[in-house]
Structures are given as structure tokens and as C-alpha cells.
Short mmCIF file of C-alpha atoms and ligand atoms in Angstrom, two decimals:
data_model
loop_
_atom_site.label_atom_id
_atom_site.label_comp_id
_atom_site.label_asym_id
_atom_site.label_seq_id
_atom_site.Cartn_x
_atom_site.Cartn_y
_atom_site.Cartn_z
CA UNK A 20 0.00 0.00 0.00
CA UNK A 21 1.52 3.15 -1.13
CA UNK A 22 1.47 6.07 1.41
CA UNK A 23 -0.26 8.87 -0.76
CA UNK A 24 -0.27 11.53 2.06
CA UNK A 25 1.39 14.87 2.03
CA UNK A 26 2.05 17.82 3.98
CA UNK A 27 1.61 20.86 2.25
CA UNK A 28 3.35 23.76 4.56
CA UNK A 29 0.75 22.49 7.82
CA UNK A 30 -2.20 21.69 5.05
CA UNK A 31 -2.78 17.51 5.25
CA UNK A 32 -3.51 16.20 2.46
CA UNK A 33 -4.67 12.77 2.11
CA UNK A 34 -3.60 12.47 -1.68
CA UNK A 35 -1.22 15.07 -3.29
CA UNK A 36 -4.13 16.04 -5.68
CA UNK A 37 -5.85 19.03 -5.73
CA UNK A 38 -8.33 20.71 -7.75
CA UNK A 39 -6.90 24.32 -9.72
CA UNK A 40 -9.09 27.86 -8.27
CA UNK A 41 -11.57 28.47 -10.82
CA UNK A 42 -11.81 25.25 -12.54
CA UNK A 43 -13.74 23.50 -9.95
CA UNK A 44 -16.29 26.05 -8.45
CA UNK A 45 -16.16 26.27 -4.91
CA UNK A 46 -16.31 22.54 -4.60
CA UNK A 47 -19.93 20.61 -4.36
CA UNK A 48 -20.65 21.35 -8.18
CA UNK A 49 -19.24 18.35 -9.20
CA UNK A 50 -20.78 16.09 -6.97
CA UNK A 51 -21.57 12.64 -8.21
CA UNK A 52 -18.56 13.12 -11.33
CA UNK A 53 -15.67 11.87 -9.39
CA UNK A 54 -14.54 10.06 -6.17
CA UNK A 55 -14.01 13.21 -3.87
CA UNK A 56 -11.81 10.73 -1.48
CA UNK A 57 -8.87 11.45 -4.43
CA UNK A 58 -8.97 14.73 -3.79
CA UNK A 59 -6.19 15.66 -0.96
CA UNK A 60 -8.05 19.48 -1.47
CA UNK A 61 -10.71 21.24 -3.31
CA UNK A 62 -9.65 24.69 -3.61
CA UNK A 63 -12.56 27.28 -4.15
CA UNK A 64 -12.86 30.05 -6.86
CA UNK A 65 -10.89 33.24 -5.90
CA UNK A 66 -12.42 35.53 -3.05
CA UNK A 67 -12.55 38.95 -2.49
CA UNK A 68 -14.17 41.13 0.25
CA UNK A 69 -17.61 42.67 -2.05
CA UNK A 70 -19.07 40.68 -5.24
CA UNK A 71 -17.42 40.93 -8.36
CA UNK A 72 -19.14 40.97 -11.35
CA UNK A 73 -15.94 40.10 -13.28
CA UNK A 74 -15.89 40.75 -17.34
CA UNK A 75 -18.38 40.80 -19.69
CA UNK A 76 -18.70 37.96 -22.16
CA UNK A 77 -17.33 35.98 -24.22
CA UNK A 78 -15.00 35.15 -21.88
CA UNK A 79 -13.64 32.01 -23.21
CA UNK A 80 -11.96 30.71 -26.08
CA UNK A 81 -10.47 26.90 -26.81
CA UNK A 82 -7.01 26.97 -28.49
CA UNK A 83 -5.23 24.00 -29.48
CA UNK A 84 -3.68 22.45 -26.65
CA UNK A 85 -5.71 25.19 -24.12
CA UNK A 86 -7.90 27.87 -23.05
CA UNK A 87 -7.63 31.56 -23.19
CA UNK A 88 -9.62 32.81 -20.69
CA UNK A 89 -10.59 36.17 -18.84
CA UNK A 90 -13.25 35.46 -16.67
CA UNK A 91 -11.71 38.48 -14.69
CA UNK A 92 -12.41 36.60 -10.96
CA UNK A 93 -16.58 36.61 -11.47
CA UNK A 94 -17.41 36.15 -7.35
CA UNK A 95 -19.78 36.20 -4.73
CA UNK A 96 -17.81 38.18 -1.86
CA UNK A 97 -16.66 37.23 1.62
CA UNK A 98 -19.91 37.58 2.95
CA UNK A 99 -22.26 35.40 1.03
CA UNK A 100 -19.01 32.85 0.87
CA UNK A 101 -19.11 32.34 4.57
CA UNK A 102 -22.46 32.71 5.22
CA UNK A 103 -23.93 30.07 2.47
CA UNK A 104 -21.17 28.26 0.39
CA UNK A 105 -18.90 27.14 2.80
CA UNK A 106 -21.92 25.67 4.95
CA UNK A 107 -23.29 24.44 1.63
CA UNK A 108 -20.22 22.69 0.81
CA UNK A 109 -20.05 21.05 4.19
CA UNK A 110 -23.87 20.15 3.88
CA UNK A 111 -23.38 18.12 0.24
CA UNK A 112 -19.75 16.80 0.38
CA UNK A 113 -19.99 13.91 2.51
CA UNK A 114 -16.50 13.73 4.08
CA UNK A 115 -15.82 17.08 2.39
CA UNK A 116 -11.56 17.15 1.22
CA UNK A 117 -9.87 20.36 3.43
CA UNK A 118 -10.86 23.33 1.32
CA UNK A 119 -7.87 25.91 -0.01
CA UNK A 120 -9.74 29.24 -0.24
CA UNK A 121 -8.33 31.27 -2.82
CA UNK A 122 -8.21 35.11 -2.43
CA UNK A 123 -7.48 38.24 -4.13
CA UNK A 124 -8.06 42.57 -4.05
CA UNK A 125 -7.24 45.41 -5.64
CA UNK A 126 -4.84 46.46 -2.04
CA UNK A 127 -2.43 44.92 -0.22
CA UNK A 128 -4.95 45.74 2.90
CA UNK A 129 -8.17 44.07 1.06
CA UNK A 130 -5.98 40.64 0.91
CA UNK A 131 -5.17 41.13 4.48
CA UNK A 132 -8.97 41.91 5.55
CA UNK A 133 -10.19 38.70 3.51
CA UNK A 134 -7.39 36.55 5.32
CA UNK A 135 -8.52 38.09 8.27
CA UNK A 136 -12.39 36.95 8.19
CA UNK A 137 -11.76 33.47 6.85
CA UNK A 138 -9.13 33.03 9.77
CA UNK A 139 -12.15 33.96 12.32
CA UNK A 140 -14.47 31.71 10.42
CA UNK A 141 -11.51 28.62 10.55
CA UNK A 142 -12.20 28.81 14.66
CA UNK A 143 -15.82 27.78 14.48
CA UNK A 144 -17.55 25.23 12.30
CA UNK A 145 -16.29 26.54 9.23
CA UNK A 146 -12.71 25.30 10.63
CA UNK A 147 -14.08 22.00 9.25
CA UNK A 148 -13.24 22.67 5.81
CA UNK A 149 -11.61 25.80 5.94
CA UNK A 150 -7.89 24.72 6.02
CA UNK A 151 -5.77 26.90 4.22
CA UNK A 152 -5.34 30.47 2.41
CA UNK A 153 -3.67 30.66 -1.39
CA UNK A 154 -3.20 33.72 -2.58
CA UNK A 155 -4.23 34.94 -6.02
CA UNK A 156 -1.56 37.61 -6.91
CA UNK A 157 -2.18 37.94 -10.29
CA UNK A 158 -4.26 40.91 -9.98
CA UNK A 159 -3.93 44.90 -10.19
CA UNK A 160 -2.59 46.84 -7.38
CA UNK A 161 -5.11 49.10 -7.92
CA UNK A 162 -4.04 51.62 -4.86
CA UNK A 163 -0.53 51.11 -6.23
CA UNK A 164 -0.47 51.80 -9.94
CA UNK A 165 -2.38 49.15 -11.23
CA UNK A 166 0.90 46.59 -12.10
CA UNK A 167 0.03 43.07 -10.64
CA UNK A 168 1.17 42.57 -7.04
CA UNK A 169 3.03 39.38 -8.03
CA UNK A 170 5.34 40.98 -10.29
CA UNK A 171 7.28 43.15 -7.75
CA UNK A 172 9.05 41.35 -5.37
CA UNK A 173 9.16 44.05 -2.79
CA UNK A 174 5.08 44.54 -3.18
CA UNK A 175 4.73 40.30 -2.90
CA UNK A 176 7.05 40.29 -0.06
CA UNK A 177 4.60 43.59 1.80
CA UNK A 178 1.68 41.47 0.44
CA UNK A 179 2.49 38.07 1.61
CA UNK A 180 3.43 39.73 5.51
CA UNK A 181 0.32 41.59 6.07
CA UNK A 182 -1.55 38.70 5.01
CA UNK A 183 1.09 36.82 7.39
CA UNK A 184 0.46 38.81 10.08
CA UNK A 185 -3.77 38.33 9.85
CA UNK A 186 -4.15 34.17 9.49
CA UNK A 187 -2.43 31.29 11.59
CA UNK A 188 -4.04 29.24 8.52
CA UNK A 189 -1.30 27.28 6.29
CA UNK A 190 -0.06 30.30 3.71
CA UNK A 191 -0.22 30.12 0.07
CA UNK A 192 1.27 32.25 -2.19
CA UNK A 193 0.16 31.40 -6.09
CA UNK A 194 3.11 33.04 -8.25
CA UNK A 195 2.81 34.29 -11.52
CA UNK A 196 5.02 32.91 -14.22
CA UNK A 197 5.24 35.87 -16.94
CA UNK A 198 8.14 37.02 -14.32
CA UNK A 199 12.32 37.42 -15.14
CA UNK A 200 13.11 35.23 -12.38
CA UNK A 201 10.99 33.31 -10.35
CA UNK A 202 13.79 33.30 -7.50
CA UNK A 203 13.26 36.38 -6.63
CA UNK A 204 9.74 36.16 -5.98
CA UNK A 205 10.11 33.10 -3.94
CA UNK A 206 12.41 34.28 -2.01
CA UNK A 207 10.42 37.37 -1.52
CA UNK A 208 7.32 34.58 -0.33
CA UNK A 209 9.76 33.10 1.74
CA UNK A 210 10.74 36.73 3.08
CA UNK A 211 7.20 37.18 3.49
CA UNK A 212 6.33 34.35 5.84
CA UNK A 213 4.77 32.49 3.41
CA UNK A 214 3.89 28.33 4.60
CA UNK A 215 4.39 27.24 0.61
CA UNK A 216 3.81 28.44 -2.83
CA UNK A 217 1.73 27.24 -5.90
CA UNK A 218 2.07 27.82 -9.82
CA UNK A 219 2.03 28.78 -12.36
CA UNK A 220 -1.10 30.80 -12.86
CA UNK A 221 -2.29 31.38 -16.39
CA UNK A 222 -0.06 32.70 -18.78
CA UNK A 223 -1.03 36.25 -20.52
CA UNK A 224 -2.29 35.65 -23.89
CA UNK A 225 -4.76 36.69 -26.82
CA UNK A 226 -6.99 35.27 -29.87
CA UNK A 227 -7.97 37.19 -32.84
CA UNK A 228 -10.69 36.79 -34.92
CA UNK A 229 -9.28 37.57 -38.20
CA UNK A 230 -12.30 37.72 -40.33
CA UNK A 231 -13.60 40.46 -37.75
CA UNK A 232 -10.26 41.74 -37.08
CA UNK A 233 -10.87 41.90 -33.56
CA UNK A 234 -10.03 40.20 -30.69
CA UNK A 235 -12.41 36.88 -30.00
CA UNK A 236 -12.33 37.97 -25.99
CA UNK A 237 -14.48 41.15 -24.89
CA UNK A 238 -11.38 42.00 -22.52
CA UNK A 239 -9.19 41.75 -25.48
CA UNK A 240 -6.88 39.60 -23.53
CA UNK A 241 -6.87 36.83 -21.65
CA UNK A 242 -4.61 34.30 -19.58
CA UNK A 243 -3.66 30.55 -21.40
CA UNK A 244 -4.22 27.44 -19.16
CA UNK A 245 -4.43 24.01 -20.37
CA UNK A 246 -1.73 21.00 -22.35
CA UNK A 247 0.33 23.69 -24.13
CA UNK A 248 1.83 25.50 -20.93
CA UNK A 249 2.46 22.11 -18.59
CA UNK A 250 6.52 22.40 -20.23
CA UNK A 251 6.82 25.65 -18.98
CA UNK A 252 5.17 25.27 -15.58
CA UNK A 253 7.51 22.00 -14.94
CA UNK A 254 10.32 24.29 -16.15
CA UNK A 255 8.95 27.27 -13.30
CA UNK A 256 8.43 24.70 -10.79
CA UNK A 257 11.91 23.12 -11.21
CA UNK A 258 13.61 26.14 -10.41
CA UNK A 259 11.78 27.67 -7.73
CA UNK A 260 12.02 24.21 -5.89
CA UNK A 261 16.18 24.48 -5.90
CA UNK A 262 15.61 28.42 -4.53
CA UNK A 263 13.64 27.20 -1.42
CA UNK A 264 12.35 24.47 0.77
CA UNK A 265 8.72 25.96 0.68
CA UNK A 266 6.78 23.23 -0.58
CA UNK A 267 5.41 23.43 -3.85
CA UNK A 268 1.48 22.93 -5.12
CA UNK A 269 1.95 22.77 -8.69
CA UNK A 270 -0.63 23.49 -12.01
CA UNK A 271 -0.24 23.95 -15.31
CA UNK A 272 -2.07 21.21 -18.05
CA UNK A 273 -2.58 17.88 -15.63
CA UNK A 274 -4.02 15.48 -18.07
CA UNK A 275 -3.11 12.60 -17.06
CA UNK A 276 -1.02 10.70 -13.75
CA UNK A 277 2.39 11.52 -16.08
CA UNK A 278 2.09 15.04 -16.09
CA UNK A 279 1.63 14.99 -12.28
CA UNK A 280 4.25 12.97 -11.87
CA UNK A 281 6.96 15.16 -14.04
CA UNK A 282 5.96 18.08 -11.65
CA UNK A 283 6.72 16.04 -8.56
CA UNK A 284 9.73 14.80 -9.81
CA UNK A 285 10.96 18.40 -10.86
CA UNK A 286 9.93 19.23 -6.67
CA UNK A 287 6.75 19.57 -6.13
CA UNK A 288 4.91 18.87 -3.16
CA UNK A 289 1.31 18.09 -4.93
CA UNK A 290 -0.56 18.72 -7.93
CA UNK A 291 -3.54 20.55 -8.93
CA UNK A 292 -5.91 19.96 -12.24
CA UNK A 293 -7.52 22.56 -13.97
CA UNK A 294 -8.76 22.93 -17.27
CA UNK A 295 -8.42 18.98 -18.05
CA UNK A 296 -11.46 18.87 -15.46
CA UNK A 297 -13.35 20.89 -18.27
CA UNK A 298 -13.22 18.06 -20.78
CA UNK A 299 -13.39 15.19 -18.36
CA UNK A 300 -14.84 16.19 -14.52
CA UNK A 301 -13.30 12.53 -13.00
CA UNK A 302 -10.15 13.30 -14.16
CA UNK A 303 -8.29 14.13 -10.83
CA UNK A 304 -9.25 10.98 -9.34
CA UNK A 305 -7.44 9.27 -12.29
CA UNK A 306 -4.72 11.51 -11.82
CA UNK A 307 -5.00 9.80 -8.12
CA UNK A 308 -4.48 6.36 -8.82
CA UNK A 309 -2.20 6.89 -11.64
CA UNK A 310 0.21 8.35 -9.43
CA UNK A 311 0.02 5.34 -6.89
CA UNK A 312 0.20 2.74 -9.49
CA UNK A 313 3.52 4.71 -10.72
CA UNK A 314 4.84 4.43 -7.00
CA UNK A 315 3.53 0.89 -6.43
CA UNK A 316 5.66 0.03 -9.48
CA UNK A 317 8.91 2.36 -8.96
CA UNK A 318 9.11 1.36 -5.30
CA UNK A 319 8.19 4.33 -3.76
CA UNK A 320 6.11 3.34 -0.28
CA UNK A 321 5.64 7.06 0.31
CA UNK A 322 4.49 9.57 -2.59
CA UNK A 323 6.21 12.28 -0.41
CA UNK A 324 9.56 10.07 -1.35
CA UNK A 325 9.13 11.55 -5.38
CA UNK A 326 9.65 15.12 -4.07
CA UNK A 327 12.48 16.26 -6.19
CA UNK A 328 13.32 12.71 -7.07
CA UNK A 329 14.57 13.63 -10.51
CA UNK A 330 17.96 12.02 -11.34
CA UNK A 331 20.14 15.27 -12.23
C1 LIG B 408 -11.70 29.41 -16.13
C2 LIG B 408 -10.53 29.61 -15.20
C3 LIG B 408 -10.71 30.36 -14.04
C4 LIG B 408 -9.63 30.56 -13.17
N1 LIG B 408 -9.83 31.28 -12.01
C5 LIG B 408 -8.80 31.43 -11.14
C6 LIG B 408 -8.99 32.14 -9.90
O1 LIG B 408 -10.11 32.58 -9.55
N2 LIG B 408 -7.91 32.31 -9.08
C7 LIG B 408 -6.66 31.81 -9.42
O2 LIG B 408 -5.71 31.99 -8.64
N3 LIG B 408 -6.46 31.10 -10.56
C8 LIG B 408 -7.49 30.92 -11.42
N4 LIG B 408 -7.30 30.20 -12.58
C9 LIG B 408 -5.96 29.59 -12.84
C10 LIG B 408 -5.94 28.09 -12.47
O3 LIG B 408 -6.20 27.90 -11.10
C11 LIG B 408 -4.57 27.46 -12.83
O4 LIG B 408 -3.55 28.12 -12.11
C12 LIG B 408 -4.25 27.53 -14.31
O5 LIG B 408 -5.42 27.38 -15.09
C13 LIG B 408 -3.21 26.50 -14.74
O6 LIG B 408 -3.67 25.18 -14.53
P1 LIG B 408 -4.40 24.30 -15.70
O7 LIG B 408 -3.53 24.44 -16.93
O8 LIG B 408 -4.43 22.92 -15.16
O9 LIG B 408 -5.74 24.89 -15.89
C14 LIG B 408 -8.35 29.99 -13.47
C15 LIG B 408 -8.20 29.23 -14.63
C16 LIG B 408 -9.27 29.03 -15.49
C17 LIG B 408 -9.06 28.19 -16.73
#
């Protein structure tokens, strides 16, 4: 029996597979399409403090080997979050998987606020499922010039300690990967007091229409996800996990158990699935057993051991 457990930065996880923020709604909405005991963590659609209308449509558009999307972080608020889907989530999902709640703002105190209430809300019932904080730093620092907080490494590094300073919940910091050099934003996570990091986020991108001439998304641009950037996120993850010892929740095109597997090997921690759940909704439970069939045959008794197990 192959030890499929993990410890991401003080998050347990009972399999090293996660769902991706955005891709899986804020958990219950695929009940009854996969085996939610594969899932080590669901992790919700990103938070702010008010609803967010995000942009108008279309929002979507399928590329070969992805999705350009700019869905611009459509949500309900803190408020109605709390106060209905977390309960509802605990209500349908029978042995509900520790949730990762994923947050963003337009200031560094906004972040810090959100932390703050979903910290509160960890000490009471909601603690059930509420388990750990990733933050969404893709965004614009709206007070701050409008540049995304994640591509300053002195903004991260204010970001990720005011958040610090507000939650005792495991720490997430979700890095963007259209940076120079990603060691200098992990360090400035580490810096920070951040628990462990996930990436890669969506990578900036557009799709013409060229019979219109225009572009096919109504905000013009959009951010790729899907097959075509798993390379470069196993590239990202690679060298962030020789800069640190923060452990590492990976994303970027999870098909299959393989694709998992290269980002563990290159140092993740665990993986999340995103768009693949789009075309198949079971798909991170196969990513599940795939992974323990690859350690039941390697002789690996603990997944934990394939951390970084890449033969240099
Ligand atoms: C439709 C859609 C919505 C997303 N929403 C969020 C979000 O709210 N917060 C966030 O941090 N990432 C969001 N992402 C990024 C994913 O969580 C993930 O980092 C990225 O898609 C790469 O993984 P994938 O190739 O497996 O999809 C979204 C991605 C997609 C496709």
C-alpha cells in the first residue's frame, strides 16, 4: 500500500491532488462526477471582500492544446461565501476534502482583511473545511499603480506579511510565471512568511478573430491554461524548488497521472488539475491512482519520497 499523504506547509492532504481555483467552483458542483476521497483538497474560486461581477462575455476561447480565458475573478464576496457556500459545501460533500480558499483585491490591505475573516471563520464550524489560504496575486494593485502585485518582489514580499500577520491558517502564495526570475519572488514569499507556494497561474495571452479583425475575448486579452503551458510550468516549478524548501502545489495542463508525476519529480509537493477537469470532470481521481500505481511500481512506499526525485 503506497502512502499517498502529504504535507503541504501544515495543510494535510490525504492524496497530493488538488483541484486548480476556478476550474472546480467552490467545490460541491461536481458532486456525483468523481470520487471526492482522491482529492487531498478542493480549492474554491478566488475571493474577495464585495461581489465581483468580473468581465463581460465571451470570456472564453479553446485553443489547441488550451484555453484563453478572462473570466476576470466573477465572485460572490466574503460575505455570502461564509455565510452560504462554505456551509453548503459542508452540507453536500460527505467527508468534504480540506478546502484551499483562494483570495485576491485590488490592495495589499483588502488581501489582508479577507485573510482576516476566513481566519475567524476557521475557529468555528467553518474550521471543518476551511484549512488553508492561497493567494491569487495575479491581480492589479489598484491603490498602487495598477501593475500586478506578483510581479514586484518588494510589493509580494509587503503582500504576503500583512496577510502573514492576519491568518495562523497554512499560507499560500500562487506566483505568476510571466516574471524574469521566479527566484526572486520566492524568495520574496519566503521573506514574506509564506507556509508554501503554488504555480504557475495562467499565462497572458490573446486570440484574434481575423475575419472580424478583432479580438475573440471582450477583454481583449486573456490568460492561457491548459496542455500547451504544462513544459513551462515544470520548467517554473523546477527552479523555484532548488531556490527554497517551501513546498510546492503545482498546475499547469494535468491530463493525465504523467504530467503529475513530471511536476513532482521536478519538486513539487502536490498537484492541482484545472482545465483537463473541463473536458473530463473525473479526471483528478485518475490523476489519483495513476500516481500510486507509478509508486507501487517504482518502489516508492511514500508519494512524499518523489519530491524532487529527478535524477540530475
Ligand atoms: C476558467 C478559469 C478560471 C480561473 N480562475 C482562477 C482564480 O479565480 N484564481 C486563481 O488563482 N487562478 C485561477 N485560474 C488559474 C488556475 O487555477 C490554474 O492556475 C491555471 O489554469 C493553470 O492550470 P491548468 O492548466 O491545469 O488549468 C483559473 C483558470 C481558469 C481556466
Amino acid at each position: 500500500m503506497v502512502d499517498l499523504s502529504v504535507n503541504l506547509g501544515g495543510l494535510a492532504m490525504s492524496t497530493p491532488v488538488a483541484t486548480a481555483s476556478g476550474t472546480f467552483g467552490y467545490g460541491f458542483e461536481y458532486l456525483g462526477a468523481l470520487d471526492y476521497s482522491k482529492l487531498g483538497a478542493v480549492t474554491a474560486k478566488g475571493i474577495r471582500l464585495d461581489p465581483w461581477p468580473g468581465n463581460s462575455m465571451p470570456r472564453h476561447a479553446e485553443v489547441p492544446g488550451g484555453l484563453v480565458n478572462a473570466i476576470g475573478l466573477q465572485g460572490t464576496g466574503i460575505d455570502h461565501f461564509l455565510d452560504i457556500t462554505v456551509p453548503h459545501y459542508m452540507d453536500q460533500v460527505k467527508d468534504a476534502p480540506p478546502m484551499i480558499v483562494n483570495i485576491w483585491g485590488g490592495s495589499i490591505e483588502e488581501y489582508a482583511e479577507v485573510a482576516k475573516r476566513l481566519t475567524e471563520a476557521s475557529q468555528g464550524e467553518s474550521g471543518r473545511v476551511i484549512r488553508a489560504i492561497e493567494c491569487n496575486v495575479s491581480c492589479p494593485n489598484v491603490k498602487e499603480g495598477g501593475h500586478t502585485f506578483g510581479q514586484d518582489p518588494e510589493v509580494l514580499r509587503r503582500l504576503v506579511s500583512a496577510v502573514r500577520e492576519k491568518t495562523t491558517l497554512p499560507l499560500i502564495v500562487k506566483l505568476a510565471p510571466n516574471v524574469p526570475d521566479i527566484r526572486l519572488y520566492v524568495k520574496a514569499c519566503e521573506h514574506g512568511g509564506a507556509d508554501a507556494l503554488s504555480m504557475i497561474n495562467t499565462i497572458p495571452a490573446m486570440v484574434i478573430d481575423i475575419e472580424k479583425r478583432r479580438p475573440v475575448l471582450a477583454n481583449r486579452t486573456g490568460g492561457l491554461s491548459g496542455r500547451g503551458i504544462h513544459p513551462a510550468a515544470v520548467k517554473l516549478v523546477y527552479d523555484a524548488h532548488k531556490a527554497t524548501n517551501l513546498p510546492i502545489l503545482a498546475m499547469g495542463g494535468v491530463y493525465d497521472a504523467s504530467d503529475a508525476i513530471e511536476f513532482l519529480l521536478a519538486g513539487a509537493t502536490a498537484v492541482a488539475v484545472g482545465t483537463a477537469t473541463f473536458t473530463d470532470p473525473s479526471v483528478a481521481g485518475k490523476v489519483c491512482d495513476g500516481i500510486a500505481d507509478y509508486c507501487a511500481r517504482h518502489g516508492f512506499s511514500s508519494v512524499g519520497d518523489l519530491t524532487g526525485a529527478l535524477q540530475d
